[in-house]
CSV table of C-alpha atoms in Angstrom, one decimal:
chain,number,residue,atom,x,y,z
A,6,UNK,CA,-93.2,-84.7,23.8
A,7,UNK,CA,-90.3,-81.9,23.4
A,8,UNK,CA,-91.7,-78.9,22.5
A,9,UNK,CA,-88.2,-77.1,22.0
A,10,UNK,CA,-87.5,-77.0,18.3
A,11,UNK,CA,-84.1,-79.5,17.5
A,12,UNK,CA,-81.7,-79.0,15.5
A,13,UNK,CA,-80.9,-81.5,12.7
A,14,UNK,CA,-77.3,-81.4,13.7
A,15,UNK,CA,-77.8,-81.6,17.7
A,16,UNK,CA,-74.6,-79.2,17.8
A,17,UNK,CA,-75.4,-75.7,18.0
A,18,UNK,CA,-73.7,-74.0,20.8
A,19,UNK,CA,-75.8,-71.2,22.4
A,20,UNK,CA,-75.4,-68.0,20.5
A,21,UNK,CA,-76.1,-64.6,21.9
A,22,UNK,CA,-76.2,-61.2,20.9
A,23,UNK,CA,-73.5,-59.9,17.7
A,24,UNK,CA,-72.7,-64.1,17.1
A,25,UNK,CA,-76.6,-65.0,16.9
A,26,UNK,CA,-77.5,-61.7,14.8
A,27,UNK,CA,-74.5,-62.1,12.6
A,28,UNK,CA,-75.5,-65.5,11.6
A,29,UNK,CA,-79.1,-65.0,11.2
A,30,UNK,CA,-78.3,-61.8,8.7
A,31,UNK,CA,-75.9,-64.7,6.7
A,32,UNK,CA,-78.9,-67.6,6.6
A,33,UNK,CA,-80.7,-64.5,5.4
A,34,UNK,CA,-79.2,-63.7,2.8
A,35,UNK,CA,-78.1,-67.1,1.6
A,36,UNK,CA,-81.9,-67.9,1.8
A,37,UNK,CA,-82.4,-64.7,-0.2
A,38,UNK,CA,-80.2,-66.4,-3.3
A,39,UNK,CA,-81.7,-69.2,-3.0
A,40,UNK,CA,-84.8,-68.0,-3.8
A,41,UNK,CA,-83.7,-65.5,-6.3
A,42,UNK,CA,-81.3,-67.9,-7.8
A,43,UNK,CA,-81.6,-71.1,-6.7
A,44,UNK,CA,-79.1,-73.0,-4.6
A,45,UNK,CA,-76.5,-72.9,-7.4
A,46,UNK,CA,-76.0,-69.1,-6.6
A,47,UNK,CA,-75.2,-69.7,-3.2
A,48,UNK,CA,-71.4,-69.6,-2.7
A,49,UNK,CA,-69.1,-68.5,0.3
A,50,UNK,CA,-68.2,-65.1,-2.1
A,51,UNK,CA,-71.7,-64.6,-2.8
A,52,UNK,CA,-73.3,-64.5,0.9
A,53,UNK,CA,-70.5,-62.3,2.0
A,54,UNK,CA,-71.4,-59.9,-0.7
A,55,UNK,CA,-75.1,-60.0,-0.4
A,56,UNK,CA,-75.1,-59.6,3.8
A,57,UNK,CA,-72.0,-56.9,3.5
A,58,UNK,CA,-69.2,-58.7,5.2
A,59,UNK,CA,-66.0,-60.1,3.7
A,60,UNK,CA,-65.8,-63.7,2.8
A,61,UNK,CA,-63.5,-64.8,5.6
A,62,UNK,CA,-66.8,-64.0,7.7
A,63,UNK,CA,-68.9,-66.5,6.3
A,64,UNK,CA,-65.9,-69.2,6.0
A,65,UNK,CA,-65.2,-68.7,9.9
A,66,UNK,CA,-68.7,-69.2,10.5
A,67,UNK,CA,-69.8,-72.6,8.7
A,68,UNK,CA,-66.2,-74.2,7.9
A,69,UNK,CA,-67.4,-74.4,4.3
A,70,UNK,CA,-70.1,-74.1,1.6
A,71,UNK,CA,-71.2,-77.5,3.1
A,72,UNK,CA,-71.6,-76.3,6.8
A,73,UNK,CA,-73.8,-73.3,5.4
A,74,UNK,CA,-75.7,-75.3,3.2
A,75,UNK,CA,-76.6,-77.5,6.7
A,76,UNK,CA,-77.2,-74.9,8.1
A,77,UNK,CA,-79.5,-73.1,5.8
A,78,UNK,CA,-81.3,-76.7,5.9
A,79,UNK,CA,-81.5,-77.1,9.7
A,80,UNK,CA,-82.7,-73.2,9.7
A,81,UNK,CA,-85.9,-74.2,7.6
A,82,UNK,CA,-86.6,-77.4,9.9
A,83,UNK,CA,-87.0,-74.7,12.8
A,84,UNK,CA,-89.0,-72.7,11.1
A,85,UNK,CA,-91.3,-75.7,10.1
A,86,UNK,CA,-91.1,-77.0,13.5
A,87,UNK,CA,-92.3,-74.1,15.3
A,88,UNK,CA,-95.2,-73.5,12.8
A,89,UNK,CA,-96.1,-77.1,13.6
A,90,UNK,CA,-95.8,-76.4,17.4
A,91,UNK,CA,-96.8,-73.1,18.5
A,92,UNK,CA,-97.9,-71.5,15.0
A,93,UNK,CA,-101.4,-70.7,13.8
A,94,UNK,CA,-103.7,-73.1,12.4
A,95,UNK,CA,-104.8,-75.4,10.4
A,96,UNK,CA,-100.7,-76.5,10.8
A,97,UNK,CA,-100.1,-75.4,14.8
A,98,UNK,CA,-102.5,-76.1,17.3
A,99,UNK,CA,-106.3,-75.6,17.9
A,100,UNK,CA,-107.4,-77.3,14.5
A,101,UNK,CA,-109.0,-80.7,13.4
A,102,UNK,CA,-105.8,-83.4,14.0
A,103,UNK,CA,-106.7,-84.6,10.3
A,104,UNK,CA,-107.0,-80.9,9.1
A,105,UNK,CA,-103.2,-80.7,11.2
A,106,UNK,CA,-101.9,-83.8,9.5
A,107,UNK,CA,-103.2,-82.7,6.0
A,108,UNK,CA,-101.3,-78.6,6.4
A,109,UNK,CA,-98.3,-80.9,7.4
A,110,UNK,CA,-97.9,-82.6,4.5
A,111,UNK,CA,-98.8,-80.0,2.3
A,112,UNK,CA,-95.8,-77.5,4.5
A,113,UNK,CA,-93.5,-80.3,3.7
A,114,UNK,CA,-93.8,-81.1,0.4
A,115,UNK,CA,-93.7,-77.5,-0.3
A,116,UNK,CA,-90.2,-76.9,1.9
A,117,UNK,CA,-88.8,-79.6,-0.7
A,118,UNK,CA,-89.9,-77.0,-3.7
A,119,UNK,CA,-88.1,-74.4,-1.5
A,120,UNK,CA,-84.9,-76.1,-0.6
A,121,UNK,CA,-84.4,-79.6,-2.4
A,122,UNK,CA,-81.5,-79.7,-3.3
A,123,UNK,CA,-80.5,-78.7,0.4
A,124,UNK,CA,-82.6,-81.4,1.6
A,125,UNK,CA,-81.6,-83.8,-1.3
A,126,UNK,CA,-77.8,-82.9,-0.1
A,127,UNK,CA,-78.1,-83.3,3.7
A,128,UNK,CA,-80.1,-86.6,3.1
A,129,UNK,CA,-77.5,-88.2,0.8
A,130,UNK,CA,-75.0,-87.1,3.4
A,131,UNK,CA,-77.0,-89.4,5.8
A,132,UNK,CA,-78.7,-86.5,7.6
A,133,UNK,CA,-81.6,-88.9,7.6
A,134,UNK,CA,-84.1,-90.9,9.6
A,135,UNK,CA,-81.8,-90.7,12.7
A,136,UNK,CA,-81.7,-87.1,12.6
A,137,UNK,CA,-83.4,-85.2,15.5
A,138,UNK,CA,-85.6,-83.3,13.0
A,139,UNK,CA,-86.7,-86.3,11.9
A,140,UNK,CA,-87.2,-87.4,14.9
A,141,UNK,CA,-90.0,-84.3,15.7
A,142,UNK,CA,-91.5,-85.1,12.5
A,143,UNK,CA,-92.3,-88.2,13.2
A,144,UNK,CA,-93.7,-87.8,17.2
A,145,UNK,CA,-95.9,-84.9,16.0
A,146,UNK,CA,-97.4,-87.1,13.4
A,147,UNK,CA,-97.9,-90.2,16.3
A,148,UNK,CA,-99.5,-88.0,18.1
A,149,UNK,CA,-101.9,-86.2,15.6
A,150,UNK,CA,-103.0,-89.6,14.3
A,151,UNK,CA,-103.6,-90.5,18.0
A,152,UNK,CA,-105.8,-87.6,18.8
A,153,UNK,CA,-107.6,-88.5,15.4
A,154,UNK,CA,-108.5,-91.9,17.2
A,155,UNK,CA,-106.7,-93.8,14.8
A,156,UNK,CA,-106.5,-97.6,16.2
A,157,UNK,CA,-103.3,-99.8,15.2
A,158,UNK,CA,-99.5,-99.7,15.9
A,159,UNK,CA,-99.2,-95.9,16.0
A,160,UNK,CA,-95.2,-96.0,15.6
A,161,UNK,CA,-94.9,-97.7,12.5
A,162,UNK,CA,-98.1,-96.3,10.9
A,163,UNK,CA,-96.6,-92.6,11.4
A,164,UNK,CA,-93.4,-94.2,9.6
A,165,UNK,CA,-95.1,-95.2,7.2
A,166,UNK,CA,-96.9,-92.0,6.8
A,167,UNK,CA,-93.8,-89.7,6.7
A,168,UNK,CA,-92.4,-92.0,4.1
A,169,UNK,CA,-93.7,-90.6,1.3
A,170,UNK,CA,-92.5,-87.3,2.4
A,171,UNK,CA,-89.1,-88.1,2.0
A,172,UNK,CA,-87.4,-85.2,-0.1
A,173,UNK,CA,-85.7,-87.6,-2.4
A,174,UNK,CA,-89.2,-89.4,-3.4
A,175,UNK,CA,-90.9,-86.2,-3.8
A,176,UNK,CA,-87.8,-85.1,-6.0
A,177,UNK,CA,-87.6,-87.5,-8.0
A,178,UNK,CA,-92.1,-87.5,-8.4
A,179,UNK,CA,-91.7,-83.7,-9.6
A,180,UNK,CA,-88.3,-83.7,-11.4
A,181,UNK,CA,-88.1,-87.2,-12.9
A,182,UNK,CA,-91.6,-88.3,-13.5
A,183,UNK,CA,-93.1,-84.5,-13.8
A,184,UNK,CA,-95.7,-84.9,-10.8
A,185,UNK,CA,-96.9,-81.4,-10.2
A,186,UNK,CA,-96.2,-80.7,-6.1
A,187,UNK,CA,-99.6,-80.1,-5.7
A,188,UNK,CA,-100.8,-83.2,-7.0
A,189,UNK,CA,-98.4,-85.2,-4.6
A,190,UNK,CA,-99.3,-82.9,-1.7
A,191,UNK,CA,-103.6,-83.8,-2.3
A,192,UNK,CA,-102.5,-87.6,-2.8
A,193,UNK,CA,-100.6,-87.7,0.4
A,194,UNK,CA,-103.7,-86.0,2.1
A,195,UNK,CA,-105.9,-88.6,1.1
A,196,UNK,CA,-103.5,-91.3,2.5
A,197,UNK,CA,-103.7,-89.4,5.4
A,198,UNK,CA,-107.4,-88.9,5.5
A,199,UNK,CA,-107.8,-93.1,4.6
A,200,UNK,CA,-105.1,-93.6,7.6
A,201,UNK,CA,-107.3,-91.9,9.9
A,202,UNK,CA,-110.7,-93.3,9.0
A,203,UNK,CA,-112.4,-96.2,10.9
A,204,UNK,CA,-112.9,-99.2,9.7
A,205,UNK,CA,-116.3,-100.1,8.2
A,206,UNK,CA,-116.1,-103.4,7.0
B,11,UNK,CA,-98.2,-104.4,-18.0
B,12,UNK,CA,-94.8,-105.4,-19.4
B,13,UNK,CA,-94.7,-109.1,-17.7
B,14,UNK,CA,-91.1,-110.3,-18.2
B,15,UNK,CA,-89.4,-109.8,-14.7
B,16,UNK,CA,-87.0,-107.1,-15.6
B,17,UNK,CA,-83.6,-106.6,-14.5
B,18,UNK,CA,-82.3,-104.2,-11.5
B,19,UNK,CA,-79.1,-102.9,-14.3
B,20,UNK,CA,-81.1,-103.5,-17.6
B,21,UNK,CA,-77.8,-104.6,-19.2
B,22,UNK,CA,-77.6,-108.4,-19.1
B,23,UNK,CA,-76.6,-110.1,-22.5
B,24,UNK,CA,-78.3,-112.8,-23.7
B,25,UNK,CA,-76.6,-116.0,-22.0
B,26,UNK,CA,-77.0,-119.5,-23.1
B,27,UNK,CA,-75.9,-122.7,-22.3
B,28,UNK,CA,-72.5,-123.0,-20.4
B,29,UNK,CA,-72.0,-119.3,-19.9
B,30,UNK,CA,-76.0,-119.2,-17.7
B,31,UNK,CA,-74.9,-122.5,-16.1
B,32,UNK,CA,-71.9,-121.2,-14.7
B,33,UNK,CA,-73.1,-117.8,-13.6
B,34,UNK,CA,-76.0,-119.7,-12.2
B,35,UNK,CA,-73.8,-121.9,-10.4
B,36,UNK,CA,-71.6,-119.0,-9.3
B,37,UNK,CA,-74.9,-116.5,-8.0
B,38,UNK,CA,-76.0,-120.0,-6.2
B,39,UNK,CA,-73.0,-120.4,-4.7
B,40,UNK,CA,-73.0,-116.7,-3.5
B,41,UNK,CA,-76.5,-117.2,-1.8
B,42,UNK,CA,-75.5,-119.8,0.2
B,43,UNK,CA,-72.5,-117.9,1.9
B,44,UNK,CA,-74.9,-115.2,2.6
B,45,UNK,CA,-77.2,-117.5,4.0
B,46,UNK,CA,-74.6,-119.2,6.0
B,47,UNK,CA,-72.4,-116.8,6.8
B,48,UNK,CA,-73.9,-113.0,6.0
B,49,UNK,CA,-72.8,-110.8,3.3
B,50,UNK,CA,-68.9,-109.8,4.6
B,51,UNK,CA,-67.9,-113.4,4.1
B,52,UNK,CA,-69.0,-112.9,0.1
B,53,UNK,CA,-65.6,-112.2,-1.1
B,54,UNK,CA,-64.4,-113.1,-4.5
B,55,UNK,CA,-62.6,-116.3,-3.0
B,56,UNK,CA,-65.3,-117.5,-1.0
B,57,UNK,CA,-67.2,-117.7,-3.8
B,58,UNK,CA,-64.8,-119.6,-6.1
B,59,UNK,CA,-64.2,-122.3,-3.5
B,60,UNK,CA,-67.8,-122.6,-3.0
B,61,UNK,CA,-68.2,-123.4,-6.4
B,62,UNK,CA,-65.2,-125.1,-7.1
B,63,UNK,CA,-63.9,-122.6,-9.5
B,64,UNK,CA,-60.7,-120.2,-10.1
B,65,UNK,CA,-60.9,-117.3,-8.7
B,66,UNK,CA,-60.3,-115.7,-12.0
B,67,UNK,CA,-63.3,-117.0,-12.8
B,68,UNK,CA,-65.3,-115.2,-10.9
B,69,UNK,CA,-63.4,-112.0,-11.7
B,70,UNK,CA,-64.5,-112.2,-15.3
B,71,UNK,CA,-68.2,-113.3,-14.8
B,72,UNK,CA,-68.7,-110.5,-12.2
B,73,UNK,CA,-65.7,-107.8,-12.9
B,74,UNK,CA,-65.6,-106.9,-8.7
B,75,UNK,CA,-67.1,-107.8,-5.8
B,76,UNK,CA,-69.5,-104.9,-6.3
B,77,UNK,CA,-70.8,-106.4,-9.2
B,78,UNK,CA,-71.5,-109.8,-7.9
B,79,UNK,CA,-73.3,-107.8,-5.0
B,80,UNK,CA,-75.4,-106.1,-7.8
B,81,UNK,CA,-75.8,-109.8,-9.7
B,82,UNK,CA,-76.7,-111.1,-6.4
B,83,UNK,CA,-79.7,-108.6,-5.6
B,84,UNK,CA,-80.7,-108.7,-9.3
B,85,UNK,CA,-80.9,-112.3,-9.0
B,86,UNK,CA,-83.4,-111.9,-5.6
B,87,UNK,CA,-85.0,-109.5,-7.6
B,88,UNK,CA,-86.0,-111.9,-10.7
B,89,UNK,CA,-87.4,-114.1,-7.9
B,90,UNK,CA,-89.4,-112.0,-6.1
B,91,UNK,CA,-90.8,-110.7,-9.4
B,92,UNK,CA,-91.5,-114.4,-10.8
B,93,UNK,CA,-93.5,-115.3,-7.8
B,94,UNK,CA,-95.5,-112.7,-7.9
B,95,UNK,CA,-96.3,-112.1,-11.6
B,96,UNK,CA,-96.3,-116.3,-12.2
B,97,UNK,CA,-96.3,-117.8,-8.8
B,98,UNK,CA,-98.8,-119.5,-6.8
B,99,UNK,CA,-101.3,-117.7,-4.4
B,100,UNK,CA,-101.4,-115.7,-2.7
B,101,UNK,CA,-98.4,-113.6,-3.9
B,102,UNK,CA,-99.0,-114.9,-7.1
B,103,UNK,CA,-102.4,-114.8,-9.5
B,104,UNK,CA,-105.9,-116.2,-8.5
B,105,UNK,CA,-105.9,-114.9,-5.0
B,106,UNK,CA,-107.7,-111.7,-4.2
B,107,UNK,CA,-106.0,-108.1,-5.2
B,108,UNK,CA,-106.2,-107.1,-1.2
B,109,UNK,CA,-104.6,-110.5,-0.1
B,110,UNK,CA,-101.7,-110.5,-2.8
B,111,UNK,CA,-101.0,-107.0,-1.9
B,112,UNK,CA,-100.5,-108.0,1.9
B,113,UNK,CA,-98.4,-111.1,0.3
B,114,UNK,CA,-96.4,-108.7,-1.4
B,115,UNK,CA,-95.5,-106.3,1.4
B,116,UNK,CA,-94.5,-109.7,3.5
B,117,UNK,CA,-92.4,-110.8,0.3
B,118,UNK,CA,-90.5,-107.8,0.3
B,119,UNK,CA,-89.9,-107.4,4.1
B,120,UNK,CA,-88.4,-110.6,3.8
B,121,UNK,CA,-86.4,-110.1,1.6
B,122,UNK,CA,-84.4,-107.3,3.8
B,123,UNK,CA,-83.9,-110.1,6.2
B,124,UNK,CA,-82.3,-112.1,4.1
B,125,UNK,CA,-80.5,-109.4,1.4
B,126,UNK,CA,-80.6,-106.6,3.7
B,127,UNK,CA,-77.1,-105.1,3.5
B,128,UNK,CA,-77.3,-106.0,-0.3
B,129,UNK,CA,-80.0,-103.8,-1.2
B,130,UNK,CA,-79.1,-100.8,1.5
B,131,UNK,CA,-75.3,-101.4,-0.9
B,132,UNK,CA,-77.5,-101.4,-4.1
B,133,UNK,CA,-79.3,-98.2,-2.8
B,134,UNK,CA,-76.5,-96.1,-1.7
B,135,UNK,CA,-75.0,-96.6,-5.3
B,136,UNK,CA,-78.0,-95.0,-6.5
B,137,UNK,CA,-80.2,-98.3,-7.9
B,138,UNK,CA,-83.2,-96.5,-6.4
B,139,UNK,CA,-86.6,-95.3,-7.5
B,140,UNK,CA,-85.9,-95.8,-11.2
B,141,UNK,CA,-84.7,-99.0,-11.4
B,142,UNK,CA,-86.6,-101.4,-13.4
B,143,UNK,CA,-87.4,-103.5,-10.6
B,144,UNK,CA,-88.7,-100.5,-8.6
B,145,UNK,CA,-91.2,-99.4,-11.7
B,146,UNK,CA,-91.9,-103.4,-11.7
B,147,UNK,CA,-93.2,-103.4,-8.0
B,148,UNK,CA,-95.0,-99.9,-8.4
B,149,UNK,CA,-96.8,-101.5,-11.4
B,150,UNK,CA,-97.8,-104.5,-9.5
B,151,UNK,CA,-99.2,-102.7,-6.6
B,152,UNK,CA,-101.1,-100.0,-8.7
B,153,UNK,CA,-102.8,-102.8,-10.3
B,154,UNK,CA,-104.0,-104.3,-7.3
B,155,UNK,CA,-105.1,-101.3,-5.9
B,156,UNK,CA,-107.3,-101.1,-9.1
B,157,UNK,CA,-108.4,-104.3,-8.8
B,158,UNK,CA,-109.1,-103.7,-5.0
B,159,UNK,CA,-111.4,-100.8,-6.5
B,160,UNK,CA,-109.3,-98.6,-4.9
B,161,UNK,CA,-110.6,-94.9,-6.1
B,162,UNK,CA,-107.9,-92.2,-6.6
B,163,UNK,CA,-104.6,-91.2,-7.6
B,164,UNK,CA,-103.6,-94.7,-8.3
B,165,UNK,CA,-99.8,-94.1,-9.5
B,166,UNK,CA,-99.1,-91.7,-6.8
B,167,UNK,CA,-100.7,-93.8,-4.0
B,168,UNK,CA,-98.8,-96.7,-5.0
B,169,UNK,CA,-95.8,-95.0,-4.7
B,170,UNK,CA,-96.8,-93.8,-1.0
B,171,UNK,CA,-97.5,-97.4,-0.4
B,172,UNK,CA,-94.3,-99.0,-1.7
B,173,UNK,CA,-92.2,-95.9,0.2
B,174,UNK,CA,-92.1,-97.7,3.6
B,175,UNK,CA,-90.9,-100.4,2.0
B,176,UNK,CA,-87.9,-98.9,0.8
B,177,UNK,CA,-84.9,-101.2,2.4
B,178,UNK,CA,-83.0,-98.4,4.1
B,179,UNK,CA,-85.5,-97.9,6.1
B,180,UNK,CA,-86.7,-101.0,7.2
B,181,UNK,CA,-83.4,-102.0,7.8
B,182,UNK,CA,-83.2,-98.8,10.2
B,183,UNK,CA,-86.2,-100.0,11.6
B,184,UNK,CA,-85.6,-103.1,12.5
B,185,UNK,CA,-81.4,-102.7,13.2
B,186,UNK,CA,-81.4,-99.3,14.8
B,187,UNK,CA,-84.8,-99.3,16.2
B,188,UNK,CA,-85.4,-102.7,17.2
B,189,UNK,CA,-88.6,-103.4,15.5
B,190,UNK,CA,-89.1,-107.1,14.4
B,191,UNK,CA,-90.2,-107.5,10.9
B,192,UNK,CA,-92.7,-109.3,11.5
B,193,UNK,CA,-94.3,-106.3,13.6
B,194,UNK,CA,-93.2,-104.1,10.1
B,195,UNK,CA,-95.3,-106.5,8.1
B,196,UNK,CA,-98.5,-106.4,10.1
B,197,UNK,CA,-98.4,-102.6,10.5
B,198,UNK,CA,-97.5,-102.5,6.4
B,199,UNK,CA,-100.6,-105.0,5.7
B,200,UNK,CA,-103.0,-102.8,8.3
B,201,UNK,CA,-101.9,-99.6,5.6
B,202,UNK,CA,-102.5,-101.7,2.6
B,203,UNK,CA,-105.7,-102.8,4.1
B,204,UNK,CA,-106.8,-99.1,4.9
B,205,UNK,CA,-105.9,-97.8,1.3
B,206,UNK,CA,-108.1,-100.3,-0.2
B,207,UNK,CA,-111.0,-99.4,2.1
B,208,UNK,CA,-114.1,-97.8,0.9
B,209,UNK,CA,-114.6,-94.7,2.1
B,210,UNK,CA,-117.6,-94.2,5.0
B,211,UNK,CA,-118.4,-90.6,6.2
């Protein structure tokens, strides 16, 4: 398994020093307005004013509102990734695998309350299953399930498992059909909790 | 449970007579070049030859080759739902709820083989998770859950169980990854069969 966090987009060049800063200050405070303000709120003019730079700054940086709003994406998959790798439990390592799979879940479901639309926008601009992140996802689920001794074709079964995850489903469960994000997040657990149970028959 | 197999665009007129014939004998027509030949060679001509028509014809039944794609997996659709609301065992009544569920998952994998590039069309024009047909199948599989005596958050674990399904990814699965559907179906079956399972602690 890679343990170095990947990026949805595979491109980063290596950043170091004024570059790297500079850019984490503007994810920063475009994250900031999407909090306060929801993704809506974040334009080019807006992040310029909010991080204290002029607009060409944030336009020479991600190409476009689109670039940024990848980018802001891609920034939250590293942060989720390196919780699930080197972060404290239940979600990084030294806990149960089953109490690991179930924090999982619940991390990701709540990064779609966080940043759906960005997730809903990268997906439906096929940012999808091929994507590297995607691809982390899935092996660190494989291998959880593994670890919990679960017996069957471990691929497709973690498939299977993330597929219920997928930030347009869980959209369209909270926004469409008024599923509270909690209630998804305890019914995913006990998939995963009847995925990982021997058979008694 | 509404039991009329419902339609993927909800919009179909009332047809009679002629007018069913001939769209029947167009659709039919359609099928066969898919079968034969795969989806590209479904082009408005194609299809008039096949069924010895003008290609005007077909031009006013379907109003673009988009729409007869649309017809096409609508018409799939209607079959899939028959057999398994009015067909014969064990997709159909009288078998038991755990073995018509497995039937079910088959069905639909199958269905990607043969409509695949249909459906991923359908999908990416946004006929997703509320189409009729969708809330058909999630209806179905909630009820055999219950009739399994499957304990829990029935309408959400049906959805969780019907996700994997979803044609984009199968399709990925099987095209980009190389899994065979068959191995899809038996992995699918093995999660249908552990949701239904009684829990043992």
């Amino acid at each position: 398994m890679n343990t170095r966090p990947l990026s949805l987009t595979d491109d980063s060049p290596v950043e170091r020093g004024d570059a790297a800063r500079n850019r984490k200050r503007l994810l920063d405070a475009a994250t900031q307005l999407v909090d306060e303000h929801g993704v809506d709120a974040v334009t080019m003019e807006a992040v310029a004013t909010k991080a204290g730079v002029g607009k060409g700054t944030v336009f020479r940086r991600f190409g476009s509102r689109a670039g940024l709003m990848l980018a802001l994406l891609d920034h939250s998959e590293r942060e989720l990734q390196h919780a699930f790798l080197f972060g404290p439990p239940p979600l990084g390592p030294g806990a149960d695998p089953i109490e690991r799979l179930v924090a999982f879940g619940r991390a990701r479901i709540a990064l779609v309350d966080v940043q759906g639309e960005l997730l809903r926008a990268a997906e439906s601009a096929g940012v999808r299953f091929s994507a590297p992140a995607h691809r982390v996802s899935l092996i660190h689920v494989q291998t959880l399930l593994r670890e919990a001794g679960t017996v069957g074709d471990l691929p497709v079964l973690a498939q299977a498992l993330l597929a219920p995850l997928d930030a347009t489903l869980v959209l369209h469960q909270w926004r469409e059909l008024g599923y509270p994000l909690e209630r998804l997040a305890d019914a995913w657990a006990d998939l995963a909790q009847r995925m990982t149970r021997p058979a008694h028959r």
